[in-house]
CSV table of C-alpha atoms in Angstrom, one decimal:
chain,number,residue,atom,x,y,z
A,1,MET,CA,203.5,-53.1,-38.9
A,2,VAL,CA,202.9,-55.8,-42.1
A,3,ALA,CA,204.7,-55.4,-45.1
A,4,LEU,CA,202.6,-56.0,-47.9
A,5,ALA,CA,203.7,-56.1,-51.6
A,6,PRO,CA,202.5,-53.5,-53.7
A,7,LEU,CA,199.2,-53.3,-55.8
A,8,ALA,CA,199.1,-54.6,-58.9
A,9,PRO,CA,198.0,-51.0,-61.0
A,10,PRO,CA,194.5,-51.1,-61.9
A,11,ALA,CA,193.6,-53.0,-65.4
A,12,LEU,CA,190.9,-50.9,-66.4
A,13,ALA,CA,190.2,-50.6,-70.0
A,14,GLU,CA,188.8,-47.6,-71.7
A,15,GLU,CA,184.9,-48.4,-71.4
A,16,GLY,CA,183.6,-51.8,-69.3
A,17,VAL,CA,182.1,-51.8,-65.9
A,18,ARG,CA,183.7,-49.9,-62.8
A,19,LEU,CA,182.7,-49.3,-59.1
A,20,THR,CA,182.0,-46.0,-57.2
A,21,PHE,CA,181.3,-46.0,-53.3
A,22,SER,CA,179.2,-43.5,-51.7
A,23,PRO,CA,180.9,-42.3,-49.9
A,24,ALA,CA,184.1,-42.6,-51.7
A,25,ARG,CA,185.9,-42.5,-48.8
A,26,PRO,CA,184.1,-44.2,-46.4
A,27,VAL,CA,185.0,-44.4,-42.3
A,28,PHE,CA,186.6,-47.7,-40.9
A,29,HIS,CA,185.8,-48.5,-36.8
A,30,ALA,CA,188.7,-50.5,-35.9
A,31,GLU,CA,187.0,-50.4,-32.6
A,32,GLY,CA,183.7,-52.3,-31.3
A,33,THR,CA,181.4,-53.8,-32.4
A,34,ARG,CA,178.4,-52.9,-34.1
A,35,GLN,CA,175.5,-55.1,-34.2
A,36,VAL,CA,173.6,-56.5,-37.6
A,37,GLY,CA,171.0,-58.5,-37.2
A,38,THR,CA,172.2,-60.9,-34.8
A,39,GLN,CA,176.0,-60.5,-35.7
A,40,ALA,CA,178.3,-58.3,-33.5
A,41,VAL,CA,180.6,-57.3,-36.8
A,42,TYR,CA,184.1,-55.6,-35.8
A,43,GLY,CA,186.4,-53.4,-38.1
A,44,HIS,CA,183.1,-51.9,-39.9
A,45,SER,CA,182.3,-49.5,-42.4
A,46,GLN,CA,179.0,-48.2,-44.1
A,47,PHE,CA,179.3,-47.7,-47.8
A,48,ALA,CA,176.7,-48.2,-50.8
A,49,THR,CA,178.9,-49.7,-54.0
A,50,THR,CA,177.2,-49.1,-57.6
A,51,MET,CA,178.2,-51.0,-60.8
A,52,THR,CA,178.2,-49.7,-64.1
A,53,ASN,CA,179.0,-50.1,-67.3
A,54,THR,CA,180.3,-47.6,-69.1
A,55,GLY,CA,181.1,-49.6,-72.3
A,56,PRO,CA,178.4,-49.5,-76.0
A,57,GLU,CA,177.2,-53.2,-75.2
A,58,PRO,CA,175.3,-55.1,-72.8
A,59,VAL,CA,177.5,-57.2,-70.6
A,60,ARG,CA,177.3,-60.1,-68.2
A,61,ILE,CA,179.3,-60.2,-64.5
A,62,GLU,CA,181.3,-63.1,-64.4
A,63,SER,CA,182.8,-62.7,-60.9
A,64,VAL,CA,183.4,-59.6,-58.3
A,65,ILE,CA,186.1,-61.2,-56.1
A,66,LEU,CA,186.8,-59.0,-52.9
A,67,THR,CA,190.1,-59.5,-50.8
A,68,SER,CA,190.9,-57.5,-48.1
A,69,ILE,CA,194.4,-55.6,-46.5
A,70,GLY,CA,195.2,-53.7,-43.8
A,71,THR,CA,197.2,-53.9,-40.6
A,72,GLY,CA,196.2,-57.3,-39.7
A,73,PRO,CA,196.2,-60.7,-41.8
A,74,ARG,CA,194.4,-60.3,-45.4
A,75,SER,CA,191.4,-62.3,-45.8
A,76,GLY,CA,188.2,-62.2,-48.3
A,77,LEU,CA,184.8,-62.6,-49.0
A,78,GLY,CA,185.5,-64.7,-52.3
A,79,ASP,CA,182.9,-64.0,-55.2
A,80,ILE,CA,180.4,-61.4,-54.1
A,81,LYS,CA,178.4,-60.8,-58.1
A,82,ASP,CA,174.9,-61.8,-56.1
A,83,TYR,CA,175.4,-59.0,-53.7
A,84,TRP,CA,174.0,-56.8,-56.7
A,85,ASN,CA,170.4,-57.0,-57.7
A,86,TYR,CA,170.4,-57.5,-61.6
A,87,GLY,CA,166.1,-58.0,-61.7
A,88,ASN,CA,165.3,-60.7,-64.0
A,89,GLN,CA,168.7,-60.3,-66.1
A,90,ASP,CA,170.7,-63.4,-65.3
A,91,ARG,CA,173.8,-60.4,-63.8
A,92,ARG,CA,173.3,-58.4,-67.3
A,93,ILE,CA,174.0,-54.5,-67.2
A,94,GLY,CA,172.9,-52.7,-70.2
A,95,PRO,CA,175.0,-49.6,-71.6
A,96,GLY,CA,175.1,-47.1,-69.3
A,97,GLN,CA,173.2,-48.8,-66.5
A,98,SER,CA,173.7,-49.5,-63.7
A,99,VAL,CA,173.1,-51.8,-60.0
A,100,GLN,CA,173.6,-50.6,-56.8
A,101,PHE,CA,173.7,-52.0,-53.2
A,102,ASN,CA,173.9,-51.0,-49.4
A,103,LYS,CA,176.1,-52.8,-46.8
A,104,THR,CA,177.8,-52.4,-44.1
A,105,TRP,CA,181.3,-54.5,-43.9
A,106,GLY,CA,183.3,-56.1,-41.5
A,107,PHE,CA,184.3,-58.9,-39.7
A,108,THR,CA,183.1,-61.7,-37.9
A,109,VAL,CA,186.3,-61.6,-35.7
A,110,ASP,CA,187.8,-59.1,-34.9
A,111,PRO,CA,190.5,-58.5,-37.5
A,112,GLN,CA,193.4,-56.3,-35.8
A,113,HIS,CA,193.5,-53.5,-38.7
A,114,ASP,CA,194.6,-49.8,-37.8
A,115,TRP,CA,193.5,-49.5,-41.4
A,116,LEU,CA,192.1,-51.6,-44.0
A,117,SER,CA,191.7,-51.0,-47.8
A,118,TYR,CA,189.2,-53.6,-49.9
A,119,ILE,CA,190.3,-54.6,-53.6
A,120,PHE,CA,187.7,-55.5,-56.1
A,121,ASP,CA,188.7,-57.6,-59.2
A,122,VAL,CA,185.4,-57.5,-61.7
A,123,CYS,CA,185.5,-59.3,-64.6
A,124,TRP,CA,182.3,-59.1,-67.3
A,125,ARG,CA,182.2,-60.7,-70.7
A,126,GLU,CA,180.5,-58.9,-73.9
A,127,ALA,CA,177.2,-59.7,-74.8
A,128,ALA,CA,177.5,-59.0,-78.6
A,129,SER,CA,181.5,-59.8,-78.7
A,130,GLY,CA,182.0,-62.2,-76.4
A,131,ARG,CA,184.9,-60.6,-75.5
A,132,ARG,CA,186.3,-60.9,-72.0
A,133,ALA,CA,187.7,-57.6,-69.8
A,134,CYS,CA,188.5,-57.5,-66.1
A,135,ALA,CA,189.5,-54.8,-63.6
A,136,ARG,CA,190.4,-53.9,-60.5
A,137,GLN,CA,189.3,-51.4,-57.8
A,138,THR,CA,190.8,-50.3,-54.4
A,139,LEU,CA,188.5,-48.2,-51.9
A,140,ASP,CA,190.6,-47.4,-49.2
A,141,LEU,CA,189.0,-46.8,-45.8
A,142,VAL,CA,189.8,-43.9,-43.8
A,143,SER,CA,190.3,-45.0,-39.5
A,144,GLU,CA,188.0,-43.1,-37.7
A,145,GLY,CA,189.7,-40.9,-35.1
A,146,THR,CA,193.2,-41.3,-36.9
A,147,GLY,CA,192.5,-40.8,-40.3
A,148,ALA,CA,195.0,-43.6,-41.3
A,149,SER,CA,194.5,-45.8,-44.8
A,150,ARG,CA,196.5,-47.4,-46.8
A,151,THR,CA,198.0,-44.6,-48.1
A,152,ASN,CA,198.2,-42.2,-45.4
A,153,PRO,CA,199.3,-45.0,-42.6
């Protein structure tokens, strides 16, 4: 088993950009592959990711850095801010508005994870004040069959 450094607590301001996931606890399929287009995907899961501006003014999304941790090596996709379709808004989200996408997540090689968590580091800038803020949110996947997760290995 790989020893992991503890995660920093979420840096969530009272208002700002929040991610929600559907389902809230996606299943992680550690065994086998799933075909997505022409690509075989290992260690896969399927879930929707909704980004909501809970603040009182429009924001512009600057970055959404995705990292994965589990029992195998740590990895990441880098900045995924353009996975969401903002329309013609230049990555802007108005107060109370949301954008969403649904995706099969996984790896192009076997990641050798028994359980997996995704870490989303979201940074945005408020349109009027120019204030920059960031928040970290973690999504713990539930391993198929065993029910194992980062919080319940």
